[in-house]
Structure formats: C-alpha cells, structure tokens
C-alpha cells in the first residue's frame, strides 16, 4: 500500500530531526509506504556480473531487469529515489520482498539494523555525507540473497560510487566472491566514510578550543553547541550501526558465508573505533563549554582588576583634595604662596608611589589565558640529572645506630 504525503505533511516532516521518520496514519496497514511530493523519481542502475565480465545498464521498468545466467552470476540493482510507487510495488512483487522489509527500505530514516526473512536478508545502514555537504547521516537500505543485491537510497552516491568503480576492474575480488562480499564492501564504504568527517570535526574542536582561550566571544558558544548536536546525531547513527554489524557476525544466515563474515570483523572493529572517537569528541565538546565559561570569567576578572586599580590609584589624591576642599578659614596652608603647586606635586607623588607599589606586587601585569606549553627543563647530555646516592653497609649501620640513639 502506497500513501502520498501532502504538502503540509512534508513541511512538517522537514522540520523534524533525522530520527523522526515519516509515519503512516494511526491504524494503517503494516507495510504502508509513505511517498512525499518532493521525493526523487526512481532510477535503477543495474550491474550484472557474469564470471569475469561485468555490464552496467540503466532500467526504467522492473520487467527490463536482467537475470543471472549461471550459478556464479549475480546482479546488483542500485535503486536511487523512492518517488514512484508503482516501480516500488513491482520490485516488491518481483523479488518477493516482505511488506515490512519494504517499509523499512522506503520510509526513511530507520535505525540501523539487520532483519532476516525467508527469501532475503535486509540491512539498514547509515552513511555520512562529504565534508562540504550537510553532515546528517543518510539511510542506505540493502536487500540481498544469493543472486541479487538491491540498494535503496536517495543521497548515498558518494558511498556507492567507489564500489561501482571497483567492479569495473576485471581482477576485482568483488566479481569472484558473490553477493555477500558485495554487501560487505558497501557496508565497509559506509563505515569508512565517517573517518574524514570525524577527522575534520576533531580539527574544528581544536580550533574552537583555541578560540575559546584567546577570543571567548558569544557566537563561539553557538558554534560549540552546533558541533555538540552534530556529534549527538552521529552517535545515534554510529552506535546502532555497530550493533547491526555485530548482529551480522553472530546471526546464522544462509545468505552470508564465512569469507564475508571474516571481513566484516574488520568493519566491526572500525565501528567500535568510530564509536570511541565520537564519545571522546563529545566529552571534549562538553569540557569546551566549561573552558569557554572559565575564559569569560577570567576576562571579566581582568577587566575588574583594571577598574579596581584605577580606582585605587586615585583614592589618595582624592583624599588630599577632600581635605583641602573643606570650607575652613583657619587653614594655615591657604596662606602659603606655593600651596597649589605643592598640593599637585604631592598628588602626583601619591599616584606614582601607588603605581610603583602595584608594580612591585605584580598587579599591573596582564595575565591572559594562553595555550602555550609550560617550558620543561632539558635533560643534561650527561644523562639523568637526578642524583642517586647509594649508601654502603657501614653507612647504613651507622644511620641505624644514630636513629636508635
């Protein structure tokens, strides 16, 4: 069953985050497909592997899809776009796809997972776009058996294109090891595509940390929260993907053989490494907020210190001016000819003396937060500068007698 999404539903859907998928209405039949008005039309790129030969073609209808000619042949059907409900229904009928599996493949995004059905196995994976694009993970649905591999996606060309290029080589291992190895190659490309994104995120976190120490501006806090939210979205994608790969290794499946599982162990290790890196970056980002607040507090303290010093400098002259500003006729200094220059000189001396006192205490020096390393004294070329004294037996006995006495 296919239901078209209205314009209002689509606008509300675009406002939701990546893990709130489009749901059918309450009480709808299981397996209902939700198609939006802005979904791309279906494009099917077919790669048929027949021994050492590989042919690539484009099909517009399901009836044009090629069939494997020998037991060692297999066909990869790359379905891009989910805007044509008729083609999707024809695919489900042609390959006997379960309605529940079709719903997971089309109604994206789903949580990364693995499902084993009677005629095929379904894998839902996530891929992270390139660095210049939006880094929200995109869904890549994979359905495979012994003869066919079907991939459903909308924005995963950057992941699948390297696999297509590897299939063009006559000596490629992908041509000789069946559909399960092709599924491994696709999953491995999805996982390895996260490394460049996390590497750039790590560089950005280091830059934000440096900026938090040098220039703690309000817009910096917004950038820190953007990185923190992005890492949270990546974590919600990478951790379930790790569980999905582990389930592929532990579940007995007739469609996944030993060689592919052997290589999937390496993919599982990569998933665990990515999960550790994401958690480490999240902790660093959380600590970065505290660093920013500490830098702002330190900057405020520096400003208050300057204002306090300026106030303290002018307190003695103000005291002197207050005394001689009193309206008493009997003040003897009023008759001195040079009383005014003397008072000004005394005020200047008070200011100079106060500044000299502050300088001697080190209060006039500015103390900015710096990320420079504390200098470590170099070790002398003669070896370890630490002195080691070994007492002889006679010295040790004398020391014991002295302590006893």
Short mmCIF file of C-alpha atoms in Angstrom, two decimals:
data_model
loop_
_atom_site.label_atom_id
_atom_site.label_comp_id
_atom_site.label_asym_id
_atom_site.label_seq_id
_atom_site.Cartn_x
_atom_site.Cartn_y
_atom_site.Cartn_z
CA UNK A 1 0.00 0.00 0.00
CA UNK A 2 1.38 3.39 -1.03
CA UNK A 3 0.24 6.66 0.51
CA UNK A 4 1.18 10.06 -0.92
CA UNK A 5 2.30 12.63 1.59
CA UNK A 6 0.60 16.03 1.42
CA UNK A 7 2.44 19.34 1.20
CA UNK A 8 1.62 20.16 4.83
CA UNK A 9 2.86 16.75 5.99
CA UNK A 10 6.04 17.24 4.01
CA UNK A 11 6.70 20.66 5.50
CA UNK A 12 6.26 19.30 8.99
CA UNK A 13 8.45 16.33 8.14
CA UNK A 14 11.33 18.54 7.03
CA UNK A 15 11.22 20.29 10.40
CA UNK A 16 11.74 17.04 12.28
CA UNK A 17 15.17 15.72 13.08
CA UNK A 18 16.78 12.85 11.25
CA UNK A 19 15.47 10.12 13.56
CA UNK A 20 11.80 11.05 13.30
CA UNK A 21 10.75 9.26 10.18
CA UNK A 22 7.51 9.69 8.29
CA UNK A 23 4.85 7.59 9.96
CA UNK A 24 1.64 6.41 8.34
CA UNK A 25 -1.59 7.43 9.97
CA UNK A 26 -2.79 5.61 13.04
CA UNK A 27 -4.32 2.25 12.22
CA UNK A 28 -2.70 1.96 8.78
CA UNK A 29 -1.88 -1.47 7.44
CA UNK A 30 1.68 -2.71 8.13
CA UNK A 31 3.90 -2.17 5.13
CA UNK A 32 2.37 1.17 4.10
CA UNK A 33 4.84 3.22 2.06
CA UNK A 34 4.90 6.99 2.55
CA UNK A 35 5.91 8.92 -0.58
CA UNK A 36 6.42 12.68 -0.48
CA UNK A 37 5.80 15.13 -3.34
CA UNK A 38 9.47 16.11 -3.33
CA UNK A 39 10.86 12.58 -3.48
CA UNK A 40 13.07 11.92 -6.48
CA UNK A 41 11.85 9.56 -9.21
CA UNK A 42 13.17 6.03 -9.21
CA UNK A 43 16.40 5.41 -11.14
CA UNK A 44 17.72 1.86 -11.39
CA UNK A 45 21.37 1.26 -12.20
CA UNK A 46 21.93 -2.43 -12.92
CA UNK A 47 25.32 -4.08 -12.66
CA UNK A 48 25.33 -7.69 -13.91
CA UNK A 49 28.41 -9.77 -13.05
CA UNK A 50 28.83 -12.87 -15.19
CA UNK A 51 32.12 -14.52 -14.37
CA UNK A 52 34.92 -12.18 -15.45
CA UNK A 53 32.53 -9.91 -17.35
CA UNK A 54 30.59 -7.00 -15.88
CA UNK A 55 27.91 -5.00 -17.67
CA UNK A 56 26.33 -1.78 -16.42
CA UNK A 57 22.97 -0.56 -17.69
CA UNK A 58 20.05 1.64 -16.72
CA UNK A 59 16.50 0.29 -16.49
CA UNK A 60 13.28 2.26 -16.31
CA UNK A 61 10.96 -0.66 -15.50
CA UNK A 62 11.23 -3.83 -13.45
CA UNK A 63 10.48 -6.03 -16.46
CA UNK A 64 13.78 -4.95 -18.06
CA UNK A 65 15.95 -6.23 -15.21
CA UNK A 66 18.41 -8.96 -16.32
CA UNK A 67 18.51 -12.46 -14.86
CA UNK A 68 21.59 -14.38 -13.69
CA UNK A 69 22.58 -16.95 -16.30
CA UNK A 70 24.80 -19.26 -14.22
CA UNK A 71 25.11 -20.20 -10.53
CA UNK A 72 28.13 -17.89 -10.11
CA UNK A 73 26.43 -14.83 -11.62
CA UNK A 74 24.77 -12.10 -9.59
CA UNK A 75 23.07 -8.78 -10.24
CA UNK A 76 23.32 -5.53 -8.28
CA UNK A 77 20.31 -3.22 -8.66
CA UNK A 78 21.01 0.25 -7.33
CA UNK A 79 17.65 1.99 -6.76
CA UNK A 80 18.01 5.74 -6.30
CA UNK A 81 14.90 7.69 -5.30
CA UNK A 82 11.58 6.48 -3.93
CA UNK A 83 9.17 8.77 -5.75
CA UNK A 84 7.49 6.16 -7.98
CA UNK A 85 5.16 3.90 -6.02
CA UNK A 86 4.41 1.61 -8.97
CA UNK A 87 8.06 0.75 -9.51
CA UNK A 88 8.47 0.03 -5.82
CA UNK A 89 5.44 -2.25 -5.83
CA UNK A 90 6.77 -4.05 -8.91
CA UNK A 91 10.12 -4.57 -7.20
CA UNK A 92 8.42 -5.96 -4.11
CA UNK A 93 6.39 -8.36 -6.25
CA UNK A 94 9.31 -9.40 -8.47
CA UNK A 95 11.70 -10.23 -5.62
CA UNK A 96 9.07 -11.37 -3.08
CA UNK A 97 10.03 -8.63 -0.64
CA UNK A 98 8.12 -8.66 2.64
CA UNK A 99 5.88 -5.60 3.17
CA UNK A 100 7.62 -4.94 6.48
CA UNK A 101 11.02 -5.04 4.79
CA UNK A 102 9.81 -2.72 2.03
CA UNK A 103 8.50 -0.30 4.62
CA UNK A 104 11.93 -0.18 6.31
CA UNK A 105 13.66 0.35 2.97
CA UNK A 106 11.42 3.19 1.77
CA UNK A 107 10.16 5.02 4.88
CA UNK A 108 13.50 6.54 5.83
CA UNK A 109 15.22 7.17 8.06
CA UNK A 110 15.23 4.00 10.12
CA UNK A 111 17.55 2.94 12.89
CA UNK A 112 20.49 0.87 11.55
CA UNK A 113 19.52 -2.77 11.93
CA UNK A 114 19.52 -6.23 10.34
CA UNK A 115 16.45 -8.36 9.55
CA UNK A 116 16.48 -11.94 8.29
CA UNK A 117 13.50 -13.01 6.16
CA UNK A 118 12.63 -16.22 4.35
CA UNK A 119 13.83 -15.24 0.87
CA UNK A 120 16.35 -12.49 1.61
CA UNK A 121 18.18 -10.53 4.26
CA UNK A 122 17.70 -6.79 4.88
CA UNK A 123 20.32 -4.42 6.25
CA UNK A 124 19.64 -0.77 7.10
CA UNK A 125 22.85 1.29 7.23
CA UNK A 126 23.69 4.98 7.53
CA UNK A 127 26.27 6.93 5.57
CA UNK A 128 27.71 10.34 6.41
CA UNK A 129 27.84 12.83 3.52
CA UNK A 130 31.00 14.52 2.32
CA UNK A 131 32.51 17.38 4.28
CA UNK A 132 31.09 20.16 2.10
CA UNK A 133 27.54 18.88 2.48
CA UNK A 134 25.18 18.57 5.38
CA UNK A 135 26.67 16.02 7.78
CA UNK A 136 23.38 14.44 8.82
CA UNK A 137 23.58 10.69 8.07
CA UNK A 138 21.57 9.34 5.16
CA UNK A 139 19.91 5.93 5.05
CA UNK A 140 21.11 3.17 2.76
CA UNK A 141 18.88 0.10 2.61
CA UNK A 142 20.39 -3.19 1.38
CA UNK A 143 18.38 -6.28 0.45
CA UNK A 144 20.26 -9.34 -0.78
CA UNK A 145 20.11 -13.07 -1.40
CA UNK A 146 22.35 -15.46 -3.32
CA UNK A 147 21.67 -13.88 -6.73
CA UNK A 148 20.60 -10.28 -6.20
CA UNK A 149 21.66 -7.23 -4.22
CA UNK A 150 19.24 -4.30 -4.10
CA UNK A 151 20.24 -0.95 -2.59
CA UNK A 152 17.66 1.75 -1.84
CA UNK A 153 18.81 5.30 -1.17
CA UNK A 154 18.39 8.95 -2.10
CA UNK A 155 21.74 10.61 -1.29
CA UNK A 156 24.36 7.86 -0.98
CA UNK A 157 26.12 8.16 -4.34
CA UNK A 158 29.35 9.22 -2.62
CA UNK A 159 29.43 5.82 -0.86
CA UNK A 160 28.35 3.58 -3.73
CA UNK A 161 30.40 5.21 -6.49
CA UNK A 162 33.75 3.74 -5.26
CA UNK A 163 32.16 0.28 -5.15
CA UNK A 164 30.89 0.71 -8.72
CA UNK A 165 34.38 1.70 -9.80
CA UNK A 166 35.91 -1.35 -8.13
CA UNK A 167 33.51 -3.60 -10.02
CA UNK A 168 34.82 -2.22 -13.31
CA UNK A 169 38.22 -3.84 -12.74
CA UNK A 170 38.45 -7.34 -14.34
CA UNK A 171 40.59 -8.59 -11.44
CA UNK A 172 38.35 -7.20 -8.71
CA UNK A 173 37.61 -9.52 -5.82
CA UNK A 174 34.03 -8.24 -5.85
CA UNK A 175 33.37 -10.17 -9.06
CA UNK A 176 34.52 -13.51 -7.66
CA UNK A 177 33.00 -13.66 -4.19
CA UNK A 178 29.26 -13.29 -4.64
CA UNK A 179 26.60 -11.07 -3.20
CA UNK A 180 27.60 -11.34 0.47
CA UNK A 181 31.05 -9.93 -0.26
CA UNK A 182 29.46 -7.08 -2.22
CA UNK A 183 27.27 -6.32 0.80
CA UNK A 184 30.40 -6.26 2.96
CA UNK A 185 32.08 -3.82 0.55
CA UNK A 186 29.08 -1.47 0.67
CA UNK A 187 28.90 -1.57 4.47
CA UNK A 188 32.64 -1.03 4.75
CA UNK A 189 32.37 2.03 2.48
CA UNK A 190 29.61 3.44 4.71
CA UNK A 191 31.71 2.95 7.84
CA UNK A 192 35.00 4.21 6.39
CA UNK A 193 33.24 7.30 5.06
CA UNK A 194 32.88 8.50 8.66
CA UNK A 195 36.64 8.81 9.21
CA UNK A 196 37.22 12.01 7.15
CA UNK A 197 34.19 13.67 8.72
CA UNK A 198 35.33 12.87 12.27
CA UNK A 199 38.86 13.97 11.42
CA UNK A 200 37.59 17.38 10.31
CA UNK A 201 35.39 17.58 13.37
CA UNK A 202 38.43 16.92 15.54
CA UNK A 203 40.31 19.76 13.84
CA UNK A 204 37.31 22.03 14.31
CA UNK A 205 37.11 21.16 18.02
CA UNK A 206 40.80 22.02 18.44
CA UNK A 207 40.23 25.34 16.67
CA UNK A 208 37.22 26.11 18.86
CA UNK A 209 39.27 25.33 21.95
CA UNK A 210 41.99 27.72 20.83
CA UNK A 211 39.38 30.40 20.11
CA UNK A 212 37.74 29.82 23.50
CA UNK A 213 41.06 30.54 25.17
CA UNK A 214 42.05 33.53 23.03
CA UNK A 215 38.75 35.14 21.99
CA UNK A 216 35.78 33.93 24.07
CA UNK A 217 33.01 35.63 22.10
CA UNK A 218 29.26 34.85 22.41
CA UNK A 219 28.99 33.47 18.86
CA UNK A 220 31.64 30.90 19.77
CA UNK A 221 29.24 29.29 22.24
CA UNK A 222 26.72 28.80 19.43
CA UNK A 223 29.36 27.07 17.29
CA UNK A 224 30.26 24.78 20.18
CA UNK A 225 26.62 23.75 20.59
CA UNK A 226 26.34 23.10 16.84
CA UNK A 227 29.29 20.71 16.99
CA UNK A 228 27.85 19.08 20.11
CA UNK A 229 24.49 18.50 18.43
CA UNK A 230 26.19 17.11 15.31
CA UNK A 231 28.19 14.66 17.43
CA UNK A 232 24.99 13.58 19.17
CA UNK A 233 23.38 12.83 15.80
CA UNK A 234 26.46 10.93 14.64
CA UNK A 235 26.47 8.90 17.84
CA UNK A 236 22.82 7.94 17.35
CA UNK A 237 23.85 6.62 13.94
CA UNK A 238 27.24 5.01 14.64
CA UNK A 239 26.33 3.04 17.78
CA UNK A 240 23.32 1.24 16.23
CA UNK A 241 25.39 0.60 13.12
CA UNK A 242 27.99 -1.09 15.28
CA UNK A 243 25.28 -3.31 16.78
CA UNK A 244 24.00 -4.09 13.29
CA UNK A 245 27.42 -5.25 12.07
CA UNK A 246 27.86 -7.37 15.19
CA UNK A 247 24.46 -8.96 14.60
CA UNK A 248 25.56 -9.89 11.07
CA UNK A 249 28.51 -11.73 12.59
CA UNK A 250 26.52 -13.58 15.24
CA UNK A 251 23.35 -14.46 13.29
CA UNK A 252 23.31 -17.67 11.29
CA UNK A 253 22.24 -16.69 7.80
CA UNK A 254 22.14 -18.74 4.58
CA UNK A 255 22.92 -15.58 2.60
CA UNK A 256 26.13 -14.65 4.45
CA UNK A 257 29.06 -17.05 4.23
CA UNK A 258 32.36 -17.39 6.06
CA UNK A 259 34.61 -15.20 3.91
CA UNK A 260 32.32 -12.19 4.11
CA UNK A 261 31.98 -12.63 7.88
CA UNK A 262 35.75 -12.71 8.19
CA UNK A 263 36.00 -9.30 6.54
CA UNK A 264 33.02 -7.99 8.50
CA UNK A 265 35.04 -8.44 11.69
CA UNK A 266 37.32 -5.69 10.45
CA UNK A 267 34.27 -3.49 9.78
CA UNK A 268 33.05 -4.17 13.32
CA UNK A 269 36.43 -3.03 14.66
CA UNK A 270 36.13 0.16 12.63
CA UNK A 271 32.65 0.76 14.03
CA UNK A 272 33.94 0.34 17.58
CA UNK A 273 36.78 2.74 16.88
CA UNK A 274 34.39 5.33 15.44
CA UNK A 275 32.10 4.97 18.45
CA UNK A 276 35.05 5.58 20.80
CA UNK A 277 36.14 8.64 18.81
CA UNK A 278 32.62 10.11 18.84
CA UNK A 279 32.35 9.63 22.61
CA UNK A 280 35.77 11.22 23.11
CA UNK A 281 34.81 14.22 20.96
CA UNK A 282 31.53 14.60 22.86
CA UNK A 283 33.40 14.71 26.16
CA UNK A 284 35.84 17.23 24.70
CA UNK A 285 32.98 19.40 23.47
CA UNK A 286 31.26 19.28 26.85
CA UNK A 287 34.52 20.29 28.50
CA UNK A 288 34.88 23.03 25.89
CA UNK A 289 31.76 24.76 27.23
CA UNK A 290 33.37 24.85 30.69
CA UNK A 291 36.56 26.17 29.12
CA UNK A 292 34.61 28.94 27.42
CA UNK A 293 32.85 29.91 30.66
CA UNK A 294 36.16 29.89 32.54
CA UNK A 295 37.76 32.08 29.87
CA UNK A 296 34.86 34.55 30.04
CA UNK A 297 35.12 34.65 33.84
CA UNK A 298 38.88 35.18 33.62
CA UNK A 299 38.39 38.01 31.13
CA UNK A 300 35.82 39.64 33.40
CA UNK A 301 38.23 39.35 36.33
CA UNK A 302 40.93 41.07 34.28
CA UNK A 303 38.57 43.94 33.48
CA UNK A 304 37.51 44.27 37.11
CA UNK A 305 41.15 44.25 38.17
CA UNK A 306 41.94 47.18 35.87
CA UNK A 307 38.96 49.17 37.13
CA UNK A 308 39.86 48.43 40.74
CA UNK A 309 43.47 49.50 40.19
CA UNK A 310 42.38 52.75 38.55
CA UNK A 311 40.09 53.46 41.47
CA UNK A 312 42.82 52.64 43.99
CA UNK A 313 45.32 54.92 42.22
CA UNK A 314 43.10 57.97 42.57
CA UNK A 315 41.97 57.32 46.16
CA UNK A 316 44.97 59.10 47.88
CA UNK A 317 44.79 62.26 45.69
CA UNK A 318 41.03 62.33 46.24
CA UNK A 319 41.62 62.15 49.98
CA UNK A 320 44.08 65.04 49.80
CA UNK A 321 41.77 67.10 47.63
CA UNK A 322 38.90 66.41 50.02
CA UNK A 323 40.87 67.75 52.95
CA UNK A 324 41.83 70.98 51.24
CA UNK A 325 38.38 71.38 49.78
CA UNK A 326 36.81 71.93 53.21
CA UNK A 327 35.49 75.44 53.87
CA UNK A 328 37.51 76.44 56.96
CA UNK A 329 39.01 79.94 57.19
CA UNK A 330 41.75 78.97 59.63
CA UNK A 331 43.63 76.52 57.44
CA UNK A 332 47.33 77.59 57.59
CA UNK A 333 48.23 76.18 54.15
CA UNK A 334 45.95 78.70 52.47
CA UNK A 335 48.47 81.48 53.10
CA UNK A 336 51.45 79.59 51.59
CA UNK A 337 52.40 81.12 48.20
CA UNK A 338 53.16 77.79 46.50
CA UNK A 339 50.47 75.73 48.22
CA UNK A 340 48.69 74.86 44.97
CA UNK A 341 51.81 73.52 43.09
CA UNK A 342 52.89 71.72 46.23
CA UNK A 343 49.47 70.02 46.53
CA UNK A 344 49.57 68.97 42.87
CA UNK A 345 53.09 67.63 43.25
CA UNK A 346 52.06 65.69 46.34
CA UNK A 347 49.11 64.20 44.48
CA UNK A 348 51.37 63.15 41.59
CA UNK A 349 53.81 61.59 44.05
CA UNK A 350 50.96 59.66 45.64
CA UNK A 351 49.88 58.35 42.23
CA UNK A 352 53.45 57.42 41.28
CA UNK A 353 54.02 55.74 44.64
CA UNK A 354 50.82 53.75 44.35
CA UNK A 355 51.67 52.60 40.80
CA UNK A 356 55.18 51.62 41.91
CA UNK A 357 53.75 49.61 44.79
CA UNK A 358 51.31 47.82 42.43
CA UNK A 359 54.17 47.15 40.02
CA UNK A 360 56.31 45.61 42.74
CA UNK A 361 53.43 43.32 43.73
CA UNK A 362 52.90 42.32 40.10
CA UNK A 363 49.33 43.58 39.93
CA UNK A 364 49.83 45.68 36.79
CA UNK A 365 50.82 42.76 34.61
CA UNK A 366 48.17 41.33 32.30
CA UNK A 367 47.58 37.59 32.70
CA UNK A 368 45.86 36.30 29.54
CA UNK A 369 44.90 32.68 29.10
CA UNK A 370 47.45 31.15 26.80
CA UNK A 371 47.60 27.71 25.25
CA UNK A 372 51.40 27.76 25.13
CA UNK A 373 53.15 24.86 26.75
CA UNK A 374 54.98 25.22 30.04
CA UNK A 375 58.72 25.02 29.34
CA UNK A 376 60.25 21.80 30.58
CA UNK A 377 63.92 21.89 31.59
CA UNK A 378 66.02 19.93 29.17
CA UNK A 379 67.97 16.97 30.41
CA UNK A 380 71.71 17.41 30.52
CA UNK A 381 73.71 15.45 27.95
CA UNK A 382 75.45 13.58 30.76
CA UNK A 383 72.30 11.59 31.50
CA UNK A 384 69.62 11.77 34.13
CA UNK A 385 70.12 14.93 36.25
CA UNK A 386 68.58 13.19 39.29
CA UNK A 387 71.21 12.45 41.91
CA UNK A 388 71.37 8.92 43.22
CA UNK A 389 73.32 8.18 46.39
CA UNK A 390 73.91 4.56 47.37
CA UNK A 391 74.82 4.00 50.99
CA UNK A 392 77.34 1.34 51.85
CA UNK A 393 76.67 -1.25 54.55
CA UNK A 394 78.80 0.68 57.06
CA UNK A 395 76.88 3.92 56.40
CA UNK A 396 73.55 2.15 56.74
CA UNK A 397 74.54 0.59 60.08
CA UNK A 398 75.73 3.97 61.36
CA UNK A 399 72.48 5.58 60.37
CA UNK A 400 70.52 2.86 62.22
CA UNK A 401 72.61 3.40 65.39
CA UNK A 402 72.10 7.16 65.15
CA UNK A 403 68.32 6.80 64.87
CA UNK A 404 68.30 4.37 67.80
CA UNK A 405 70.27 6.78 69.96
#
